[in-house]
Tab-separated table of N, CA, C and O in Angstrom:
chain	number	residue	atom	x	y	z
M	1	MET	N	-24.292	2.654	-4.331
M	1	MET	CA	-23.358	2.981	-5.384
M	1	MET	C	-23.805	2.255	-6.649
M	1	MET	O	-24.066	1.075	-6.625
M	2	THR	N	-23.849	2.960	-7.746
M	2	THR	CA	-24.267	2.355	-9.005
M	2	THR	C	-23.074	1.742	-9.706
M	2	THR	O	-21.925	1.987	-9.338
M	3	ALA	N	-23.342	0.981	-10.757
M	3	ALA	CA	-22.259	0.375	-11.536
M	3	ALA	C	-21.373	1.454	-12.131
M	3	ALA	O	-20.155	1.307	-12.194
M	4	ASP	N	-21.963	2.562	-12.561
M	4	ASP	CA	-21.173	3.656	-13.129
M	4	ASP	C	-20.231	4.247	-12.095
M	4	ASP	O	-19.103	4.602	-12.398
M	5	ASP	N	-20.685	4.365	-10.824
M	5	ASP	CA	-19.832	4.879	-9.761
M	5	ASP	C	-18.641	3.961	-9.526
M	5	ASP	O	-17.517	4.409	-9.370
M	6	SER	N	-18.880	2.655	-9.501
M	6	SER	CA	-17.804	1.684	-9.287
M	6	SER	C	-16.803	1.733	-10.421
M	6	SER	O	-15.599	1.687	-10.205
M	7	PHE	N	-17.291	1.829	-11.651
M	7	PHE	CA	-16.400	1.859	-12.806
M	7	PHE	C	-15.487	3.076	-12.767
M	7	PHE	O	-14.308	2.986	-13.067
M	8	GLY	N	-16.012	4.206	-12.331
M	8	GLY	CA	-15.228	5.425	-12.261
M	8	GLY	C	-14.143	5.374	-11.209
M	8	GLY	O	-13.192	6.144	-11.263
M	9	ARG	N	-14.249	4.475	-10.240
M	9	ARG	CA	-13.262	4.390	-9.152
M	9	ARG	C	-12.123	3.433	-9.467
M	9	ARG	O	-11.190	3.313	-8.677
M	10	LEU	N	-12.172	2.775	-10.602
M	10	LEU	CA	-11.131	1.793	-10.921
M	10	LEU	C	-9.750	2.422	-11.063
M	10	LEU	O	-8.742	1.743	-10.931
M	11	ASP	N	-9.688	3.710	-11.328
M	11	ASP	CA	-8.387	4.367	-11.428
M	11	ASP	C	-7.897	4.887	-10.068
M	11	ASP	O	-6.821	5.443	-9.961
M	12	ASP	N	-8.673	4.663	-9.022
M	12	ASP	CA	-8.327	5.076	-7.663
M	12	ASP	C	-7.424	4.018	-7.037
M	12	ASP	O	-7.829	2.870	-6.857
M	13	ASP	N	-6.186	4.392	-6.692
M	13	ASP	CA	-5.214	3.461	-6.105
M	13	ASP	C	-5.679	2.863	-4.782
M	13	ASP	O	-5.203	1.815	-4.375
M	14	ASP	N	-6.573	3.550	-4.088
M	14	ASP	CA	-7.024	3.088	-2.778
M	14	ASP	C	-8.354	2.344	-2.824
M	14	ASP	O	-8.844	1.891	-1.785
M	15	TYR	N	-8.930	2.198	-3.999
M	15	TYR	CA	-10.218	1.511	-4.123
M	15	TYR	C	-10.001	0.004	-3.987
M	15	TYR	O	-9.190	-0.585	-4.707
M	16	PRO	N	-10.689	-0.662	-3.066
M	16	PRO	CA	-10.483	-2.099	-2.826
M	16	PRO	C	-11.153	-2.951	-3.903
M	16	PRO	O	-12.220	-3.508	-3.700
M	17	ALA	N	-10.514	-3.069	-5.039
M	17	ALA	CA	-11.118	-3.706	-6.206
M	17	ALA	C	-10.814	-5.194	-6.337
M	17	ALA	O	-11.464	-5.880	-7.112
M	18	TYR	N	-9.841	-5.710	-5.596
M	18	TYR	CA	-9.363	-7.072	-5.835
M	18	TYR	C	-9.681	-8.012	-4.678
M	18	TYR	O	-9.397	-7.712	-3.526
M	19	THR	N	-10.238	-9.155	-5.007
M	19	THR	CA	-10.478	-10.186	-4.001
M	19	THR	C	-9.152	-10.795	-3.577
M	19	THR	O	-8.134	-10.631	-4.261
M	20	MET	N	-9.165	-11.507	-2.488
M	20	MET	CA	-7.944	-12.149	-2.017
M	20	MET	C	-7.401	-13.126	-3.061
M	20	MET	O	-6.199	-13.147	-3.329
M	21	GLY	N	-8.275	-13.912	-3.657
M	21	GLY	CA	-7.833	-14.877	-4.663
M	21	GLY	C	-7.198	-14.206	-5.859
M	21	GLY	O	-6.143	-14.629	-6.339
M	22	ARG	N	-7.830	-13.139	-6.337
M	22	ARG	CA	-7.292	-12.417	-7.493
M	22	ARG	C	-5.978	-11.732	-7.130
M	22	ARG	O	-5.029	-11.729	-7.910
M	23	ALA	N	-5.905	-11.143	-5.935
M	23	ALA	CA	-4.679	-10.476	-5.496
M	23	ALA	C	-3.526	-11.480	-5.413
M	23	ALA	O	-2.420	-11.212	-5.893
M	24	ALA	N	-3.777	-12.643	-4.824
M	24	ALA	CA	-2.737	-13.667	-4.720
M	24	ALA	C	-2.289	-14.121	-6.102
M	24	ALA	O	-1.090	-14.286	-6.355
M	25	GLU	N	-3.236	-14.284	-6.993
M	25	GLU	CA	-2.912	-14.691	-8.363
M	25	GLU	C	-2.052	-13.635	-9.063
M	25	GLU	O	-1.053	-13.963	-9.705
M	26	MET	N	-2.427	-12.379	-8.917
M	26	MET	CA	-1.671	-11.288	-9.552
M	26	MET	C	-0.243	-11.207	-9.024
M	26	MET	O	0.681	-10.894	-9.769
M	27	LEU	N	-0.070	-11.485	-7.725
M	27	LEU	CA	1.247	-11.399	-7.103
M	27	LEU	C	2.057	-12.681	-7.238
M	27	LEU	O	3.239	-12.698	-6.914
M	28	GLY	N	1.400	-13.748	-7.680
M	28	GLY	CA	2.088	-15.026	-7.780
M	28	GLY	C	2.424	-15.593	-6.418
M	28	GLY	O	3.494	-16.184	-6.221
M	29	THR	N	1.521	-15.410	-5.473
M	29	THR	CA	1.748	-15.876	-4.111
M	29	THR	C	0.508	-16.606	-3.613
M	29	THR	O	-0.407	-16.862	-4.378
M	30	THR	N	0.490	-16.919	-2.350
M	30	THR	CA	-0.656	-17.637	-1.784
M	30	THR	C	-1.547	-16.678	-0.999
M	30	THR	O	-1.109	-15.598	-0.590
M	31	GLN	N	-2.762	-17.113	-0.750
M	31	GLN	CA	-3.659	-16.335	0.087
M	31	GLN	C	-3.120	-16.274	1.515
M	31	GLN	O	-3.280	-15.267	2.212
M	32	GLY	N	-2.451	-17.327	1.939
M	32	GLY	CA	-1.842	-17.354	3.266
M	32	GLY	C	-0.793	-16.269	3.431
M	32	GLY	O	-0.662	-15.679	4.515
M	33	PHE	N	-0.050	-15.993	2.370
M	33	PHE	CA	0.956	-14.919	2.414
M	33	PHE	C	0.261	-13.583	2.646
M	33	PHE	O	0.698	-12.775	3.474
M	34	LEU	N	-0.839	-13.349	1.942
M	34	LEU	CA	-1.581	-12.104	2.126
M	34	LEU	C	-2.154	-12.010	3.538
M	34	LEU	O	-2.140	-10.937	4.148
M	35	ARG	N	-2.640	-13.126	4.060
M	35	ARG	CA	-3.140	-13.132	5.437
M	35	ARG	C	-2.020	-12.785	6.416
M	35	ARG	O	-2.223	-12.040	7.383
M	36	ALA	N	-0.829	-13.329	6.173
M	36	ALA	CA	0.318	-13.062	7.047
M	36	ALA	C	0.689	-11.579	7.029
M	36	ALA	O	1.039	-11.013	8.066
M	37	LEU	N	0.586	-10.942	5.873
M	37	LEU	CA	0.866	-9.502	5.805
M	37	LEU	C	-0.161	-8.713	6.606
M	37	LEU	O	0.173	-7.707	7.226
M	38	GLY	N	-1.395	-9.186	6.587
M	38	GLY	CA	-2.431	-8.551	7.390
M	38	GLY	C	-2.193	-8.751	8.873
M	38	GLY	O	-2.354	-7.827	9.677
M	39	GLU	N	-1.790	-9.961	9.252
M	39	GLU	CA	-1.502	-10.252	10.668
M	39	GLU	C	-0.316	-9.434	11.163
M	39	GLU	O	-0.280	-9.025	12.317
M	40	ALA	N	0.643	-9.175	10.277
M	40	ALA	CA	1.807	-8.355	10.627
M	40	ALA	C	1.475	-6.864	10.562
M	40	ALA	O	2.320	-6.028	10.843
M	41	ARG	N	0.247	-6.557	10.163
M	41	ARG	CA	-0.265	-5.184	10.063
M	41	ARG	C	0.470	-4.340	9.034
M	41	ARG	O	0.565	-3.123	9.177
M	42	LEU	N	0.994	-5.009	8.024
M	42	LEU	CA	1.609	-4.260	6.930
M	42	LEU	C	0.518	-3.681	6.034
M	42	LEU	O	0.598	-2.526	5.618
M	43	ILE	N	-0.483	-4.478	5.755
M	43	ILE	CA	-1.641	-4.015	4.993
M	43	ILE	C	-2.903	-4.439	5.735
M	43	ILE	O	-2.913	-5.460	6.408
M	44	SER	N	-3.921	-3.633	5.613
M	44	SER	CA	-5.213	-3.937	6.242
M	44	SER	C	-6.286	-3.881	5.169
M	44	SER	O	-6.828	-2.817	4.887
M	45	PRO	N	-6.579	-5.027	4.561
M	45	PRO	CA	-7.588	-5.011	3.503
M	45	PRO	C	-8.960	-4.653	4.055
M	45	PRO	O	-9.266	-4.944	5.217
M	46	LEU	N	-9.730	-3.996	3.229
M	46	LEU	CA	-11.110	-3.722	3.609
M	46	LEU	C	-11.908	-4.999	3.480
M	46	LEU	O	-11.475	-5.950	2.826
M	47	ARG	N	-13.058	-5.032	4.094
M	47	ARG	CA	-13.912	-6.215	4.029
M	47	ARG	C	-15.174	-5.872	3.251
M	47	ARG	O	-15.751	-4.797	3.418
M	48	SER	N	-15.593	-6.804	2.421
M	48	SER	CA	-16.851	-6.648	1.690
M	48	SER	C	-18.001	-6.846	2.669
M	48	SER	O	-17.791	-7.233	3.820
M	49	ALA	N	-19.212	-6.601	2.206
M	49	ALA	CA	-20.391	-6.801	3.059
M	49	ALA	C	-20.454	-8.239	3.560
M	49	ALA	O	-20.931	-8.499	4.668
M	50	GLY	N	-19.947	-9.174	2.771
M	50	GLY	CA	-19.934	-10.582	3.166
M	50	GLY	C	-18.735	-10.978	4.001
M	50	GLY	O	-18.563	-12.141	4.347
M	51	GLY	N	-17.855	-10.015	4.319
M	51	GLY	CA	-16.699	-10.290	5.165
M	51	GLY	C	-15.446	-10.718	4.419
M	51	GLY	O	-14.454	-11.077	5.038
M	52	HIS	N	-15.468	-10.677	3.086
M	52	HIS	CA	-14.306	-11.088	2.293
M	52	HIS	C	-13.295	-9.948	2.188
M	52	HIS	O	-13.670	-8.787	2.077
M	53	ARG	N	-12.026	-10.301	2.224
M	53	ARG	CA	-10.963	-9.303	2.102
M	53	ARG	C	-10.931	-8.740	0.683
M	53	ARG	O	-11.016	-9.486	-0.283
M	54	ARG	N	-10.740	-7.409	0.592
M	54	ARG	CA	-10.627	-6.731	-0.692
M	54	ARG	C	-9.390	-5.834	-0.647
M	54	ARG	O	-9.178	-5.103	0.320
M	55	TYR	N	-8.572	-5.913	-1.688
M	55	TYR	CA	-7.298	-5.204	-1.736
M	55	TYR	C	-7.301	-4.109	-2.796
M	55	TYR	O	-7.879	-4.269	-3.863
M	56	SER	N	-6.581	-3.042	-2.507
M	56	SER	CA	-6.412	-1.948	-3.465
M	56	SER	C	-5.106	-2.137	-4.234
M	56	SER	O	-4.254	-2.947	-3.844
M	57	ARG	N	-4.940	-1.372	-5.295
M	57	ARG	CA	-3.681	-1.438	-6.047
M	57	ARG	C	-2.510	-1.001	-5.175
M	57	ARG	O	-1.422	-1.557	-5.262
M	58	TYR	N	-2.731	0.003	-4.336
M	58	TYR	CA	-1.674	0.449	-3.432
M	58	TYR	C	-1.243	-0.693	-2.508
M	58	TYR	O	-0.048	-0.945	-2.324
M	59	GLN	N	-2.200	-1.408	-1.944
M	59	GLN	CA	-1.876	-2.533	-1.070
M	59	GLN	C	-1.171	-3.644	-1.836
M	59	GLN	O	-0.279	-4.300	-1.290
M	60	LEU	N	-1.536	-3.847	-3.091
M	60	LEU	CA	-0.865	-4.872	-3.894
M	60	LEU	C	0.585	-4.500	-4.160
M	60	LEU	O	1.455	-5.367	-4.173
M	61	ARG	N	0.871	-3.210	-4.344
M	61	ARG	CA	2.271	-2.788	-4.534
M	61	ARG	C	3.084	-3.058	-3.268
M	61	ARG	O	4.228	-3.515	-3.337
M	62	ILE	N	2.500	-2.796	-2.110
M	62	ILE	CA	3.182	-3.069	-0.840
M	62	ILE	C	3.407	-4.573	-0.688
M	62	ILE	O	4.497	-5.020	-0.315
M	63	ALA	N	2.390	-5.361	-0.986
M	63	ALA	CA	2.512	-6.818	-0.890
M	63	ALA	C	3.568	-7.342	-1.860
M	63	ALA	O	4.317	-8.266	-1.521
M	64	ALA	N	3.653	-6.758	-3.046
M	64	ALA	CA	4.662	-7.174	-4.028
M	64	ALA	C	6.065	-6.886	-3.504
M	64	ALA	O	6.984	-7.693	-3.679
M	65	ARG	N	6.239	-5.745	-2.836
M	65	ARG	CA	7.548	-5.404	-2.245
M	65	ARG	C	7.891	-6.406	-1.138
M	65	ARG	O	9.026	-6.866	-1.041
M	66	ALA	N	6.891	-6.765	-0.328
M	66	ALA	CA	7.126	-7.746	0.733
M	66	ALA	C	7.523	-9.086	0.133
M	66	ALA	O	8.454	-9.745	0.610
M	67	ARG	N	6.834	-9.475	-0.914
M	67	ARG	CA	7.154	-10.761	-1.561
M	67	ARG	C	8.575	-10.741	-2.108
M	67	ARG	O	9.309	-11.719	-1.992
M	68	GLU	N	8.966	-9.622	-2.683
M	68	GLU	CA	10.327	-9.475	-3.216
M	68	GLU	C	11.360	-9.708	-2.115
M	68	GLU	O	12.331	-10.444	-2.302
M	69	LEU	N	11.146	-9.083	-0.964
M	69	LEU	CA	12.079	-9.247	0.156
M	69	LEU	C	12.073	-10.678	0.689
M	69	LEU	O	13.131	-11.247	0.975
M	70	VAL	N	10.898	-11.266	0.811
M	70	VAL	CA	10.793	-12.645	1.306
M	70	VAL	C	11.460	-13.608	0.329
M	70	VAL	O	12.161	-14.538	0.738
M	71	ASP	N	11.266	-13.376	-0.956
M	71	ASP	CA	11.904	-14.225	-1.968
M	71	ASP	C	13.427	-14.150	-1.904
M	71	ASP	O	14.116	-15.080	-2.299
M	72	GLN	N	13.946	-13.034	-1.377
M	72	GLN	CA	15.396	-12.867	-1.234
M	72	GLN	C	15.905	-13.456	0.082
M	72	GLN	O	17.087	-13.364	0.391
M	73	GLY	N	14.999	-14.047	0.868
M	73	GLY	CA	15.402	-14.716	2.100
M	73	GLY	C	15.127	-13.950	3.378
M	73	GLY	O	15.494	-14.406	4.463
M	74	THR	N	14.482	-12.801	3.281
M	74	THR	CA	14.165	-12.014	4.466
M	74	THR	C	12.940	-12.613	5.162
M	74	THR	O	11.938	-12.871	4.499
M	75	PRO	N	12.991	-12.830	6.467
M	75	PRO	CA	11.801	-13.314	7.175
M	75	PRO	C	10.653	-12.316	7.009
M	75	PRO	O	10.878	-11.106	6.930
M	76	ILE	N	9.437	-12.814	6.976
M	76	ILE	CA	8.279	-11.962	6.682
M	76	ILE	C	8.136	-10.814	7.678
M	76	ILE	O	7.817	-9.689	7.285
M	77	GLU	N	8.396	-11.066	8.961
M	77	GLU	CA	8.279	-10.006	9.962
M	77	GLU	C	9.304	-8.905	9.688
M	77	GLU	O	8.989	-7.715	9.799
M	78	ALA	N	10.528	-9.294	9.328
M	78	ALA	CA	11.566	-8.319	9.018
M	78	ALA	C	11.233	-7.567	7.727
M	78	ALA	O	11.450	-6.353	7.639
M	79	ALA	N	10.690	-8.272	6.737
M	79	ALA	CA	10.303	-7.629	5.479
M	79	ALA	C	9.249	-6.557	5.744
M	79	ALA	O	9.326	-5.446	5.202
M	80	CYS	N	8.288	-6.866	6.588
M	80	CYS	CA	7.241	-5.904	6.915
M	80	CYS	C	7.836	-4.681	7.601
M	80	CYS	O	7.482	-3.540	7.290
M	81	ARG	N	8.747	-4.913	8.533
M	81	ARG	CA	9.385	-3.787	9.241
M	81	ARG	C	10.197	-2.935	8.282
M	81	ARG	O	10.177	-1.703	8.355
M	82	ILE	N	10.922	-3.554	7.369
M	82	ILE	CA	11.713	-2.823	6.377
M	82	ILE	C	10.804	-1.925	5.541
M	82	ILE	O	11.102	-0.749	5.313
M	83	ILE	N	9.694	-2.465	5.099
M	83	ILE	CA	8.770	-1.695	4.257
M	83	ILE	C	8.178	-0.527	5.032
M	83	ILE	O	8.068	0.588	4.508
M	84	ILE	N	7.837	-0.750	6.286
M	84	ILE	CA	7.308	0.339	7.116
M	84	ILE	C	8.357	1.429	7.275
M	84	ILE	O	8.063	2.624	7.136
M	85	LEU	N	9.600	1.041	7.526
M	85	LEU	CA	10.675	2.028	7.678
M	85	LEU	C	10.947	2.761	6.364
M	85	LEU	O	11.201	3.975	6.368
M	86	GLU	N	10.896	2.049	5.240
M	86	GLU	CA	11.069	2.700	3.935
M	86	GLU	C	9.985	3.751	3.716
M	86	GLU	O	10.254	4.852	3.239
M	87	ASP	N	8.768	3.399	4.080
M	87	ASP	CA	7.643	4.320	3.918
M	87	ASP	C	7.816	5.546	4.813
M	87	ASP	O	7.580	6.677	4.385
M	88	GLN	N	8.248	5.336	6.051
M	88	GLN	CA	8.465	6.450	6.969
M	88	GLN	C	9.589	7.357	6.467
M	88	GLN	O	9.487	8.581	6.556
M	89	LEU	N	10.644	6.770	5.929
M	89	LEU	CA	11.748	7.553	5.385
M	89	LEU	C	11.287	8.385	4.191
M	89	LEU	O	11.607	9.574	4.095
M	90	GLU	N	10.523	7.779	3.310
M	90	GLU	CA	10.004	8.503	2.142
M	90	GLU	C	9.145	9.690	2.580
M	90	GLU	O	9.261	10.790	2.034
M	91	GLU	N	8.302	9.492	3.569
M	91	GLU	CA	7.444	10.569	4.072
M	91	GLU	C	8.285	11.672	4.707
M	91	GLU	O	8.039	12.864	4.494
M	92	ALA	N	9.303	11.314	5.491
M	92	ALA	CA	10.176	12.304	6.119
M	92	ALA	C	10.932	13.105	5.057
M	92	ALA	O	11.081	14.330	5.188
M	93	GLN	N	11.380	12.438	4.003
M	93	GLN	CA	12.080	13.142	2.925
M	93	GLN	C	11.145	14.101	2.194
M	93	GLN	O	11.543	15.203	1.822
M	94	ARG	N	9.887	13.691	2.008
M	94	ARG	CA	8.908	14.553	1.349
M	94	ARG	C	8.664	15.805	2.190
M	94	ARG	O	8.670	16.921	1.681
M	95	ILE	N	8.483	15.624	3.488
M	95	ILE	CA	8.248	16.755	4.392
M	95	ILE	C	9.464	17.671	4.415
M	95	ILE	O	9.334	18.903	4.366
M	96	ASN	N	10.650	17.091	4.477
M	96	ASN	CA	11.878	17.876	4.489
M	96	ASN	C	11.999	18.707	3.209
M	96	ASN	O	12.371	19.882	3.254
M	97	ALA	N	11.675	18.116	2.068
M	97	ALA	CA	11.731	18.847	0.795
M	97	ALA	C	10.752	20.018	0.796
M	97	ALA	O	11.066	21.102	0.291
M	98	GLU	N	9.565	19.813	1.391
M	98	GLU	CA	8.585	20.903	1.495
M	98	GLU	C	9.136	22.036	2.348
M	98	GLU	O	8.995	23.209	2.002
M	99	TYR	N	9.768	21.708	3.473
M	99	TYR	CA	10.356	22.733	4.341
M	99	TYR	C	11.461	23.487	3.610
M	99	TYR	O	11.568	24.707	3.727
M	100	CYS	N	12.278	22.768	2.865
M	100	CYS	CA	13.362	23.415	2.121
M	100	CYS	C	12.812	24.364	1.061
M	100	CYS	O	13.323	25.479	0.899
M	101	ARG	N	11.768	23.932	0.356
M	101	ARG	CA	11.154	24.805	-0.660
M	101	ARG	C	10.566	26.046	0.002
M	101	ARG	O	10.711	27.160	-0.504
M	102	ALA	N	9.923	25.863	1.138
M	102	ALA	CA	9.325	26.998	1.846
M	102	ALA	C	10.404	27.962	2.329
M	102	ALA	O	10.226	29.179	2.274
M	103	ALA	N	11.523	27.448	2.789
M	103	ALA	CA	12.613	28.291	3.277
M	103	ALA	C	13.287	29.051	2.143
M	103	ALA	O	13.774	30.169	2.339
M	104	GLU	N	13.302	28.475	0.953
M	104	GLU	CA	13.948	29.117	-0.196
M	104	GLU	C	13.060	30.132	-0.898
M	104	GLU	O	13.551	31.011	-1.577
M	105	SER	N	11.749	30.024	-0.707
M	105	SER	CA	10.843	30.930	-1.401
M	105	SER	C	10.895	32.314	-0.757
M	105	SER	O	11.085	32.440	0.451
M	106	PRO	N	10.738	33.349	-1.594
M	106	PRO	CA	10.772	34.711	-1.032
M	106	PRO	C	9.601	34.919	-0.072
M	106	PRO	O	8.493	34.482	-0.323
M	107	ARG	N	9.907	35.527	1.037
M	107	ARG	CA	8.889	35.763	2.048
M	107	ARG	C	8.156	37.066	1.718
M	107	ARG	O	8.752	38.029	1.272
M	108	GLU	N	6.847	37.032	1.990
M	108	GLU	CA	6.052	38.225	1.772
M	108	GLU	C	6.265	39.180	2.935
M	108	GLU	O	6.315	38.768	4.083
M	109	THR	N	6.379	40.448	2.628
M	109	THR	CA	6.491	41.451	3.694
M	109	THR	C	5.204	42.229	3.757
M	109	THR	O	4.566	42.488	2.743
M	110	GLY	N	4.788	42.570	4.905
M	110	GLY	CA	3.499	43.202	5.067
M	110	GLY	C	3.659	44.557	5.532
M	110	GLY	O	3.237	45.448	5.885
């Protein structure tokens, strides 16, 4: 991958652009907190060729939500479960909306 290819991917939410140190700094948390989210399987950072964790913007948004819940007194394991359930609910609502749109659209007759 060339430098130009990497630069073009910076707008990709799933591109693992952030090191653990930078991610922790951006979130105002510790690297240990990010490791705990990985151990709880809330986020799975990609690894660089050297084995270092790399985070995407999408993963940072999830980690920020976890930090918000933990800061409010929710245990980290419960915060992770809440976020997973929120994500599952959002996906179910999206699918349901698609089914409703499909049911409302005029059907083609052959």
